[in-house]
mmCIF file of C-alpha atoms in Angstrom:
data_model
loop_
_atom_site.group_PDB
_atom_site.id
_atom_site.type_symbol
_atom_site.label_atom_id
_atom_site.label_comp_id
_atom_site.label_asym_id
_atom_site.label_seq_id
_atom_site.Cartn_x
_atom_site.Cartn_y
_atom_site.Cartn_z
ATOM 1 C CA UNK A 134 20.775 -157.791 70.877
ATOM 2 C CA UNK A 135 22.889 -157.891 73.942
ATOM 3 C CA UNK A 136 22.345 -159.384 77.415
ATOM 4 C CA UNK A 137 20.644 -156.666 80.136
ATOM 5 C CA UNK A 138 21.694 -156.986 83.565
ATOM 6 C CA UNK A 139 19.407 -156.011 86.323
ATOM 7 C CA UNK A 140 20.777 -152.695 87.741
ATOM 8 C CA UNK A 141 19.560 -154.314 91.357
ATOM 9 C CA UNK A 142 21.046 -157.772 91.623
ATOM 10 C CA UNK A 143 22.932 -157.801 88.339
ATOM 11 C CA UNK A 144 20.749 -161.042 87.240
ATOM 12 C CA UNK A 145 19.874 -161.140 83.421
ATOM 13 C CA UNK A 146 16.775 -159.233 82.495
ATOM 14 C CA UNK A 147 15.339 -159.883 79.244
ATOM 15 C CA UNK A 148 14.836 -156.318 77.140
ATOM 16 C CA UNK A 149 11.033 -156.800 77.241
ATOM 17 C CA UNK A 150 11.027 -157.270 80.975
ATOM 18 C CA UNK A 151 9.097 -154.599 83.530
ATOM 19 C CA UNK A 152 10.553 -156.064 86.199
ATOM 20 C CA UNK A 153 13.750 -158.742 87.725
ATOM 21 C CA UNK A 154 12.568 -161.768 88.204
ATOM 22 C CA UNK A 155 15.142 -162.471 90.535
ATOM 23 C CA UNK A 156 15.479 -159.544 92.790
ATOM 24 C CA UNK A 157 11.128 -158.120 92.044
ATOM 25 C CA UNK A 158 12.908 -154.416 91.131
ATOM 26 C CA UNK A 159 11.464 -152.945 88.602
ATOM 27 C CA UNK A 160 13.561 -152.981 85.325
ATOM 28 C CA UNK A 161 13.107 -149.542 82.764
ATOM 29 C CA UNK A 162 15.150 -149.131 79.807
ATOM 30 C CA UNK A 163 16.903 -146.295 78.844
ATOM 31 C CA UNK A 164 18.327 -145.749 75.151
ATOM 32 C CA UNK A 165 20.378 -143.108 75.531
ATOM 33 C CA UNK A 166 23.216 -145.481 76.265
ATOM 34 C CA UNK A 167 21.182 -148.734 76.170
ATOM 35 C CA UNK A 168 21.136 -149.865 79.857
ATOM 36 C CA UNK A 169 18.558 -151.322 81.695
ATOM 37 C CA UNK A 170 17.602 -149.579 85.273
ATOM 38 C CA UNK A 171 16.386 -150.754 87.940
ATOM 39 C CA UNK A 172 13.988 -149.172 90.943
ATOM 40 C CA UNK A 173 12.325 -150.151 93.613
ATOM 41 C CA UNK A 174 9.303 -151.197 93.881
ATOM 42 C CA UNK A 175 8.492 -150.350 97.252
ATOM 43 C CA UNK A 176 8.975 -146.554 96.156
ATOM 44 C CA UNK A 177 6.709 -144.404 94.151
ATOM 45 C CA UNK A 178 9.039 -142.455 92.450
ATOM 46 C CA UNK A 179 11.555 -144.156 89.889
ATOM 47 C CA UNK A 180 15.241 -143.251 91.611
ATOM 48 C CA UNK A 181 17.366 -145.947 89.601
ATOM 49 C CA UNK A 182 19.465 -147.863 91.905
ATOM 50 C CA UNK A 183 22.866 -147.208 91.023
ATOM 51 C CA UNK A 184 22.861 -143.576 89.690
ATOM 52 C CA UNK A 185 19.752 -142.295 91.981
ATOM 53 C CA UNK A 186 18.591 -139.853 89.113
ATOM 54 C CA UNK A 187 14.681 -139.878 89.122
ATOM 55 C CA UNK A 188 12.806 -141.068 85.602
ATOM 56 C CA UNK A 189 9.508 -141.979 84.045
ATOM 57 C CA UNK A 190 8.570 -144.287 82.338
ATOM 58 C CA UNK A 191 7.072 -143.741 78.720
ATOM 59 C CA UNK A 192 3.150 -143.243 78.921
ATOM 60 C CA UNK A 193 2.456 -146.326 76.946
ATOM 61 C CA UNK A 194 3.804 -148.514 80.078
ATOM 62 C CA UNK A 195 0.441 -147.937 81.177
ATOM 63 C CA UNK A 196 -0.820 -150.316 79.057
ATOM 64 C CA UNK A 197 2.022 -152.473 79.343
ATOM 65 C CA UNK A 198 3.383 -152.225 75.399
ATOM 66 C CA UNK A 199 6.922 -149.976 76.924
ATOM 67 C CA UNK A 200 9.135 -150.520 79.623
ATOM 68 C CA UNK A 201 11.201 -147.494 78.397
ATOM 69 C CA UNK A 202 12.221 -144.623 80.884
ATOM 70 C CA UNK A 203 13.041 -140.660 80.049
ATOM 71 C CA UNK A 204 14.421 -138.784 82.360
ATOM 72 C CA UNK A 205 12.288 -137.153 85.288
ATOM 73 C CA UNK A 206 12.505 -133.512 83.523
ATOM 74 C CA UNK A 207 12.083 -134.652 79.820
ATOM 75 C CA UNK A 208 9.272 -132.804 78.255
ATOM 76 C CA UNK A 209 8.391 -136.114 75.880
ATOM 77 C CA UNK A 210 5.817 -138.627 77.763
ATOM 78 C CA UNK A 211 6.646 -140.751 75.121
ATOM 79 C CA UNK A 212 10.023 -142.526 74.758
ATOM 80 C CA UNK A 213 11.783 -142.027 71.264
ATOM 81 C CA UNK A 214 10.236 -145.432 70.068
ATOM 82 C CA UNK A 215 6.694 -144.673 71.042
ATOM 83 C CA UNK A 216 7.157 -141.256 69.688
ATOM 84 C CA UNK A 217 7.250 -143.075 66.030
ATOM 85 C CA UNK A 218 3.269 -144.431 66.497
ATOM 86 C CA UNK A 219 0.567 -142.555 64.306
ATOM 87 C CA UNK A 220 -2.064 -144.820 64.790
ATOM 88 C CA UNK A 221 -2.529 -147.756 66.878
ATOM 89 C CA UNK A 222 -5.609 -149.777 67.144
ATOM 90 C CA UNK A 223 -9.108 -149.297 69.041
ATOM 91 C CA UNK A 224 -8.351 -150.902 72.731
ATOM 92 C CA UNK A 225 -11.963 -149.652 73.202
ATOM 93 C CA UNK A 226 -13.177 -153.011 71.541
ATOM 94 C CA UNK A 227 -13.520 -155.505 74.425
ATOM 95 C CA UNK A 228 -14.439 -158.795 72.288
ATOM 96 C CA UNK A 229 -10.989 -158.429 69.942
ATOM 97 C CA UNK A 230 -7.644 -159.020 69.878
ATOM 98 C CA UNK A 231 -6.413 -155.760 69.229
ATOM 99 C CA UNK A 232 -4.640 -155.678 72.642
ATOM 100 C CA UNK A 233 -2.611 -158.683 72.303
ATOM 101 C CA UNK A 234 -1.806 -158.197 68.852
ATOM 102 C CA UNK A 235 -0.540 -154.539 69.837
ATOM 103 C CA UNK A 236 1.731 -155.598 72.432
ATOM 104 C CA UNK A 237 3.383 -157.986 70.025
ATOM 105 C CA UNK A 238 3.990 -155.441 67.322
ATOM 106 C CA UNK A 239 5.098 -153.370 70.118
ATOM 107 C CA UNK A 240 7.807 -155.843 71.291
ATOM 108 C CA UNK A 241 8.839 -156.262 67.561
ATOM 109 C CA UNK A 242 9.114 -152.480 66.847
ATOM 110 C CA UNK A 243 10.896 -151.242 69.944
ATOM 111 C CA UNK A 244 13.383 -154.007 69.275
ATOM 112 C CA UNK A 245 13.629 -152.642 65.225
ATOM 113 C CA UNK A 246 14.377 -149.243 66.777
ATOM 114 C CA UNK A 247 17.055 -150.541 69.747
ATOM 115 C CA UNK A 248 18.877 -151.809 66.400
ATOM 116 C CA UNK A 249 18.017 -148.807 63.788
ATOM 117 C CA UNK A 250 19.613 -146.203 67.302
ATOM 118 C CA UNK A 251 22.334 -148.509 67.807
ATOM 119 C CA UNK A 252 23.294 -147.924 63.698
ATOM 120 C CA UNK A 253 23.171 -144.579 64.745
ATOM 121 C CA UNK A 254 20.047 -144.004 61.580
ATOM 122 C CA UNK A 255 18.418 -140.817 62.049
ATOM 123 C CA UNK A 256 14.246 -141.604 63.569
ATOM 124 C CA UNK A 257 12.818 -138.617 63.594
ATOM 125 C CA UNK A 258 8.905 -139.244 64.128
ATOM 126 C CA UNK A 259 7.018 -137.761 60.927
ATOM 127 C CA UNK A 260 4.240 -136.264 63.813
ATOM 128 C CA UNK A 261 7.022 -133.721 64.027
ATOM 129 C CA UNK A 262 8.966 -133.726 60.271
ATOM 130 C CA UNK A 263 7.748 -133.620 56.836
ATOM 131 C CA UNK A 264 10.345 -136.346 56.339
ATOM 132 C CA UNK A 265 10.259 -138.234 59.147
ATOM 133 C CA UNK A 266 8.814 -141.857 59.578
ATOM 134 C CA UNK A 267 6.078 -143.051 61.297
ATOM 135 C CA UNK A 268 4.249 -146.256 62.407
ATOM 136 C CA UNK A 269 0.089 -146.936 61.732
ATOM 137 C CA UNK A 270 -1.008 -150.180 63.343
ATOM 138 C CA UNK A 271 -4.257 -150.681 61.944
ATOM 139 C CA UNK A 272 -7.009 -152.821 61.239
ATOM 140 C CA UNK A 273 -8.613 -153.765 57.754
ATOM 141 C CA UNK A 274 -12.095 -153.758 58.508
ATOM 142 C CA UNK A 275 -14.025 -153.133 55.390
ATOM 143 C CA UNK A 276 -11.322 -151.692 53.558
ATOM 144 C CA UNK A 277 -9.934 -154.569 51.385
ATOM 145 C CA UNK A 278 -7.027 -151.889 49.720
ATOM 146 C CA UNK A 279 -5.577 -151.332 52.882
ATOM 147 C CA UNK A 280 -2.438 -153.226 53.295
ATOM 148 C CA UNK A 281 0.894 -153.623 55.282
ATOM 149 C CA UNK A 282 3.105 -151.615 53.350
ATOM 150 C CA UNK A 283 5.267 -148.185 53.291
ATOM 151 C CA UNK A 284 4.348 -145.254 51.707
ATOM 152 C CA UNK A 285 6.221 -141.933 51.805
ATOM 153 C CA UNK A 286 7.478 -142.316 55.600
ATOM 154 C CA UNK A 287 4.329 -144.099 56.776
ATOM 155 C CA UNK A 288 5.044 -147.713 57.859
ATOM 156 C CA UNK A 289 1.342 -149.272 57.573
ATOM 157 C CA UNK A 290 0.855 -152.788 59.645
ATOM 158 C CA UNK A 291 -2.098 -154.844 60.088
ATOM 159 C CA UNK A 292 -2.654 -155.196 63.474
ATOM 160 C CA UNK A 293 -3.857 -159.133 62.440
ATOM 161 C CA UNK A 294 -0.323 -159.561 61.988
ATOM 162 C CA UNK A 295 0.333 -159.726 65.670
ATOM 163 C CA UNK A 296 -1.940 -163.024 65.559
ATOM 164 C CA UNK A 297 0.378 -165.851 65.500
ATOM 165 C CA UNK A 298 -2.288 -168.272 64.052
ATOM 166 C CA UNK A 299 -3.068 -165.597 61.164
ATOM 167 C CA UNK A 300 0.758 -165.005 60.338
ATOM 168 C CA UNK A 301 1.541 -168.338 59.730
ATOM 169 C CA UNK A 302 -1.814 -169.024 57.750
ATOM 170 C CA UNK A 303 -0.380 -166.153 55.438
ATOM 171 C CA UNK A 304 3.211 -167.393 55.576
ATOM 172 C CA UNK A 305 1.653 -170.451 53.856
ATOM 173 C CA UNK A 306 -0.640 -168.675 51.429
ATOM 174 C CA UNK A 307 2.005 -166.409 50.355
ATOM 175 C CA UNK A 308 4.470 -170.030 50.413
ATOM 176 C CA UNK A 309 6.805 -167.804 52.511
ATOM 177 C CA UNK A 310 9.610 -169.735 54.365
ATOM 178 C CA UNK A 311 10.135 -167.312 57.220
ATOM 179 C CA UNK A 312 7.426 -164.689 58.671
ATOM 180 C CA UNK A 313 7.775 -162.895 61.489
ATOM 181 C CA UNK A 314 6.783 -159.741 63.182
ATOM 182 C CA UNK A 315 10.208 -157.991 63.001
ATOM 183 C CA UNK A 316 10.765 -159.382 59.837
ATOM 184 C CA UNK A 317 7.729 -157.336 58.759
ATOM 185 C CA UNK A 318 9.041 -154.137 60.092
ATOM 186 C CA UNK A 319 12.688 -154.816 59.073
ATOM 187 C CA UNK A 320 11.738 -155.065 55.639
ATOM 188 C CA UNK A 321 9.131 -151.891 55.190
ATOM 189 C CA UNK A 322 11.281 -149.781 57.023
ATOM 190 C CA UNK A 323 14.290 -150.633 54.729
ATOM 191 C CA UNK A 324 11.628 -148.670 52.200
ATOM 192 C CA UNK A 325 11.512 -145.425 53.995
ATOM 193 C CA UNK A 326 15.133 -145.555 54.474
ATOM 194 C CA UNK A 327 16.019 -146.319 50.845
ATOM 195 C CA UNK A 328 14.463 -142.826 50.276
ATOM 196 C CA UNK A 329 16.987 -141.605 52.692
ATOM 197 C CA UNK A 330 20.195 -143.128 51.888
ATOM 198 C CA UNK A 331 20.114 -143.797 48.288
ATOM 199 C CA UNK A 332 16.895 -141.635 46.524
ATOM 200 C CA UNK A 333 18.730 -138.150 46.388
ATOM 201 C CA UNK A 334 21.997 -139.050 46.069
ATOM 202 C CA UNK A 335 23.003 -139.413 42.584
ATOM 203 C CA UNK A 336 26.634 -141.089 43.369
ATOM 204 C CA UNK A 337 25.012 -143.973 45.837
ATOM 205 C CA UNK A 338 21.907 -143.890 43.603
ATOM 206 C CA UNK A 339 23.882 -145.273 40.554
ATOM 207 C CA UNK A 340 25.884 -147.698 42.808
ATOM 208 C CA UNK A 341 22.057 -149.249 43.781
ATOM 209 C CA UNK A 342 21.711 -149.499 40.152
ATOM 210 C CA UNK A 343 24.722 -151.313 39.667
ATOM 211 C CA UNK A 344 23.855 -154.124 42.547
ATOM 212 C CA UNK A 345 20.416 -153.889 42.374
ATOM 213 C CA UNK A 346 19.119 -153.043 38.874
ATOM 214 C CA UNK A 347 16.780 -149.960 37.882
ATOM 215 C CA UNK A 348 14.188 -149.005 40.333
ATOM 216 C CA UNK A 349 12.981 -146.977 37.353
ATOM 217 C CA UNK A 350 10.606 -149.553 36.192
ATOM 218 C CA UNK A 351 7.134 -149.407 36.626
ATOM 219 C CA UNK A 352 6.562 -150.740 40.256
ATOM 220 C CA UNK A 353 2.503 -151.740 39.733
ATOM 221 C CA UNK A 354 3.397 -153.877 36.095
ATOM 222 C CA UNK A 355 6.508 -155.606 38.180
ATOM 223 C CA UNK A 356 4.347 -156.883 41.036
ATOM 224 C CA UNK A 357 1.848 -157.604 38.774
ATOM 225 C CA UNK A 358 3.910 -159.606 36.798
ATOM 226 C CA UNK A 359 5.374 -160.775 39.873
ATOM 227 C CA UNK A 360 2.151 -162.668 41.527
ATOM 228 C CA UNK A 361 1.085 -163.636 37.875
ATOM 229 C CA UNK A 362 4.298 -165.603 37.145
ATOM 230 C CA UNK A 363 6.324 -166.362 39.892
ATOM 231 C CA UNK A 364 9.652 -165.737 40.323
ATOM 232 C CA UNK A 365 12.296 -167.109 37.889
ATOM 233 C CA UNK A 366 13.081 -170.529 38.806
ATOM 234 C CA UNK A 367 16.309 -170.015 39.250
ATOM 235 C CA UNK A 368 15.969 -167.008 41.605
ATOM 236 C CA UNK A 369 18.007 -168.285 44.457
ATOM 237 C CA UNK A 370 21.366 -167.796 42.897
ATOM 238 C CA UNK A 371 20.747 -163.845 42.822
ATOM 239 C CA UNK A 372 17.731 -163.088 45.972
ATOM 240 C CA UNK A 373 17.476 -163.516 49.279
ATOM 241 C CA UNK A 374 13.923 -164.402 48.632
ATOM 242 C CA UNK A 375 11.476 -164.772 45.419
ATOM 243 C CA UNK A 376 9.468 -161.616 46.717
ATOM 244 C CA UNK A 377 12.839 -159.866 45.951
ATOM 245 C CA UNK A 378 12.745 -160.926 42.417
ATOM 246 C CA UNK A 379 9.679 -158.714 42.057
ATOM 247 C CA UNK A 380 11.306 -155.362 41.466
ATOM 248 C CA UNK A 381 14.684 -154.104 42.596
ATOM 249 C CA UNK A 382 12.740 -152.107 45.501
ATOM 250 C CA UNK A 383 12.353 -154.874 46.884
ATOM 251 C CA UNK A 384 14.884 -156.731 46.531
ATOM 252 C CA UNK A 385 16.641 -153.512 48.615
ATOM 253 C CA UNK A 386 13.943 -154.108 51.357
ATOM 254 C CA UNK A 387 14.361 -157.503 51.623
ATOM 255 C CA UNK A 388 18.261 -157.632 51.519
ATOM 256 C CA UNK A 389 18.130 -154.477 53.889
ATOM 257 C CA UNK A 390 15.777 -157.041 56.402
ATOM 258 C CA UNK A 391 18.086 -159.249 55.838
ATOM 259 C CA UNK A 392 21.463 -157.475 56.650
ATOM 260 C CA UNK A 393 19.671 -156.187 60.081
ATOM 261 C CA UNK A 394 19.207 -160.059 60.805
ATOM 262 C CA UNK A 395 22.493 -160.918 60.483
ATOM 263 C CA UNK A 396 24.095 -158.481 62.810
ATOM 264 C CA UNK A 397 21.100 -158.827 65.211
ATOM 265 C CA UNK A 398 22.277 -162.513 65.353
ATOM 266 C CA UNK A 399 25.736 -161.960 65.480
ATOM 267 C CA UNK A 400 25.588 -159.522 67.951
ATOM 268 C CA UNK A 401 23.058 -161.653 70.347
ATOM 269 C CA UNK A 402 26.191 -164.048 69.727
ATOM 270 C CA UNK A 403 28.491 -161.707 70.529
ATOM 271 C CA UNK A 404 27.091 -160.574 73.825
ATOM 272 C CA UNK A 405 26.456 -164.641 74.617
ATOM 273 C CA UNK A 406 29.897 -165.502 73.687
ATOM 274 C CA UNK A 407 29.173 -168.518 71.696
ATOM 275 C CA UNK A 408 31.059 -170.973 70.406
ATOM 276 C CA UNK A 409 30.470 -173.050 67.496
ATOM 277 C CA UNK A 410 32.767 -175.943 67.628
ATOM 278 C CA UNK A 411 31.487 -179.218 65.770
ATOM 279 C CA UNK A 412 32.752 -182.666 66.575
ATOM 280 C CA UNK A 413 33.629 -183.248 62.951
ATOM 281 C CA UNK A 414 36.615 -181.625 61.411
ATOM 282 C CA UNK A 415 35.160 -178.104 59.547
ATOM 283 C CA UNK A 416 37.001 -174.439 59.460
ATOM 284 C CA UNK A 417 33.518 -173.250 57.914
ATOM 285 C CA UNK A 418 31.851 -174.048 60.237
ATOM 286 C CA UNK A 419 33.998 -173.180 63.496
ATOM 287 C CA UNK A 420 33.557 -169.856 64.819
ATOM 288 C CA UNK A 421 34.002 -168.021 68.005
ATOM 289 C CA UNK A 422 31.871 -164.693 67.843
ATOM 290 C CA UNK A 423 34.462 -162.098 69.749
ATOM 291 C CA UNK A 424 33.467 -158.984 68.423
ATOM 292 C CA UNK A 425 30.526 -156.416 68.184
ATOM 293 C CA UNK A 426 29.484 -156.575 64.781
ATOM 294 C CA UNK A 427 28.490 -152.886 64.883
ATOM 295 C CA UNK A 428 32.220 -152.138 65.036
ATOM 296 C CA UNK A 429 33.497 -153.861 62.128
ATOM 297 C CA UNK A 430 33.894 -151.978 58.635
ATOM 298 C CA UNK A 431 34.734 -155.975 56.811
ATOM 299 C CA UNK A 432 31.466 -157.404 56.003
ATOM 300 C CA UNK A 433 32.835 -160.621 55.218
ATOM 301 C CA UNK A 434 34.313 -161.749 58.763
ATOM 302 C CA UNK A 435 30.621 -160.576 60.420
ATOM 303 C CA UNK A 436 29.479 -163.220 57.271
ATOM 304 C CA UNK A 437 31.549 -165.529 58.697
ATOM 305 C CA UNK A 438 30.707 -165.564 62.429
ATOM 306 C CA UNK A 439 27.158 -165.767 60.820
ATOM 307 C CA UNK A 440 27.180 -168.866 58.771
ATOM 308 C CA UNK A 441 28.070 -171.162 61.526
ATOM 309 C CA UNK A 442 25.809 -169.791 63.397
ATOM 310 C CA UNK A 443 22.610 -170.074 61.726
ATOM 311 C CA UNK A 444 23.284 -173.926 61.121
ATOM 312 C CA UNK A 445 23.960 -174.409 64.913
ATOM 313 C CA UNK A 446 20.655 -172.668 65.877
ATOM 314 C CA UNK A 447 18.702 -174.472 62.867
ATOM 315 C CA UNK A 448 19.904 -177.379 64.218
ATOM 316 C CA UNK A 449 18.405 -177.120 67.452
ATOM 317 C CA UNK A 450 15.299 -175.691 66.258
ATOM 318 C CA UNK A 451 15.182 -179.116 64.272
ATOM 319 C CA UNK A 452 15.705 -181.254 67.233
ATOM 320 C CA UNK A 453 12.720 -179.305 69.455
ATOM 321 C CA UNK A 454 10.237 -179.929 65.794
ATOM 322 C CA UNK A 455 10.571 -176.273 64.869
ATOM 323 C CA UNK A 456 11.412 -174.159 61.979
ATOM 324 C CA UNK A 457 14.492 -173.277 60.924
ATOM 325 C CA UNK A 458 15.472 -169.652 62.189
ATOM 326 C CA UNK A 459 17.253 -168.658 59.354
ATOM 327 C CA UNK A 460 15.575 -171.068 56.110
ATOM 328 C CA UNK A 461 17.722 -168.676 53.538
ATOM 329 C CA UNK A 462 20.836 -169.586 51.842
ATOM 330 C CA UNK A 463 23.143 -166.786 51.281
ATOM 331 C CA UNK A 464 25.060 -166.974 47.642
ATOM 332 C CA UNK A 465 27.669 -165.005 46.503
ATOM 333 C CA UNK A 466 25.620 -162.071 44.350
ATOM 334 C CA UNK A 467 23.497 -161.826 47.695
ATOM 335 C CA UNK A 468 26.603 -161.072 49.309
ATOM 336 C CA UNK A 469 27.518 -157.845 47.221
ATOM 337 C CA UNK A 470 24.403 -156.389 48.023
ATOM 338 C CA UNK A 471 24.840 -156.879 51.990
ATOM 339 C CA UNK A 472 28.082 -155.471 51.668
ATOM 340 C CA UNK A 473 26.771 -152.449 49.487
ATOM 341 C CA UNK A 474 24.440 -151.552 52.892
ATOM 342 C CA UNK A 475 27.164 -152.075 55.156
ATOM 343 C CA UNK A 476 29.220 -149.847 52.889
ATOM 344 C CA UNK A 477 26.321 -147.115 53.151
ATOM 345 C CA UNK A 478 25.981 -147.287 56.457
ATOM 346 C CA UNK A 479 29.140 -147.330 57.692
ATOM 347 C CA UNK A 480 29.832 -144.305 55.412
ATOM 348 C CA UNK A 481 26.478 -142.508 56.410
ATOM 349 C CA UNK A 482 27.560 -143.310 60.412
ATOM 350 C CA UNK A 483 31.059 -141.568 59.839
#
């Protein structure tokens, strides 16, 4: 993601912030052309700073889960990435954590849809279009079927999943190596949009098939199969993950989670200007990120810048007695079926 400047005092604002913690404005994002505003806080109305148009902010910054901003005239009083919630859970509930847990899916989902806008992918909410997708943040409660998933536009999350003690007692059940939030929506909304790149199209559709394998098989028997054997043991030379080993649906979803990592990473890069330059003599793993990644049609130099990167970063997670950020190794077949999204999109953007 890139660096946000306050439109004040020009001070770095983080994306999630409401307001500068240097100058006190108030800080409102707009994703038209993804800039942070700024406004005073000593005025009622929101007149940004530098532009002195008048805006709003989304109707969910009342409860402090948006800090986006529509213009002053806009007939939405929701911003385009609240616009995507169905269902989100019962605030009315005093002794939970529904509140807390909402405002991290929140952060997680606004930042899925900052990246999904900046690919230029269409997000039309499904309130408003047969085909469009939507978001239901939900609880289980005596419903033991219901599950995070996707289904036919709907993006289903358990609102649990916001709990960070819960997440990582899952990521351990399910012996997952990485679990996260965004992770979660990266991955089920690469479902709803493998329905609208690849599922109609006949040409694209057999190029899945060719990377991928047939999505033709019985989905149920394959995860069935999956959680009663395992994944093959030598799974890591072909999938991001063993989940993706579980039916080529998944192993879309979880590349396509995947792919959106990598150029969130290399574009956070990008925007930081890092360097990678080890004391020890290595071209693999030098690298100066000096580019957008957003704006580059070869998949293999954003690989490159990528690399490096993840083993710097693991690195110093290692040193501070965390988790690696990025525990996946990325092999060659892996590879070809990055570069077959990047191909789509790139081809769906022009």
């Amino acid at each position: 993601m890139k660096i946000f400047q306050c439109g004040n005092c020009n001070a770095s604002v983080f994306f999630e912030n409401y307001s500068c913690d240097t100058c006190g404005h108030l800080t409102g994002y707009r994703a038209t052309d993804r800039k942070m505003l700024a406004f005073s806080p000593d005025i009622a109305a929101l007149i940004s700073e530098r532009e002195h148009d008048e805006y709003k902010y989304c109707k969910n910054n009342t409860y402090k889960v948006c800090n986006w901003v529509l213009e002053k005239d806009d007939p939405e009083d929701y911003c385009s990435a609240c616009q995507l919630n169905r269902t989100i859970p019962n605030l009315s509930i005093t002794d939970s954590d529904n509140f807390e847990n909402w405002q991290h899916l929140e952060i997680a989902k606004h930042r899925l849809v900052y990246q999904l806008q900046k690919i230029g992918l269409p997000l039309a909410s499904k309130l408003k279009h047969e085909h469009g997708l939507c978001f239901d943040f939900v609880e289980k409660l005596n419903n033991p079927k219901l599950m995070t998933g996707h289904a036919d536009g709907v993006i289903t999350i358990l609102i649990r999943e916001g709990n960070s003690v819960l997440r990582e007692q899952a990521r351990k059940e399910m012996i997952e190596p990485y679990r996260t939030l965004v992770g979660h929506l990266r991955h089920e909304v690469g479902h709803y949009f493998w329905n609208v790149l690849v599922r109609d199209d006949a040409k694209v559709l057999a190029e899945y098939r060719a990377v991928f394998g047939d999505e033709s098989q019985d989905y149920s028997e394959a995860l069935q199969s999956y959680y009663k054997e395992g994944a093959p043991k030598d799974w890591q030379k072909s999938f991001i993950s063993a989940y993706a080993t579980s039916h080529p649906w998944e192993d879309w979803a979880e590349t396509w989670a995947h792919y959106l990592h990598i150029m969130d990473m290399v574009e956070t890069a990008y925007f930081f200007r890092l360097n990678v330059n080890p004391k020890f003599k290595s071209k693999a793993l030098k690298t100066k990120v000096s580019f957008d990644p957003y704006t580059k049609t070869n998949f293999d130099i954003i690989l490159r810048k990528c690399v490096p990167l993840s083993l710097a970063v693991n690195s110093i997670n290692r040193a501070m007695g965390i988790p690696d950020v990025y525990p996946f190794v990325i092999s060659p077949p892996i590879i070809e079926k990055l570069k077959f999204i990047h191909r789509l999109l790139l081809f769906k953007r022009n």
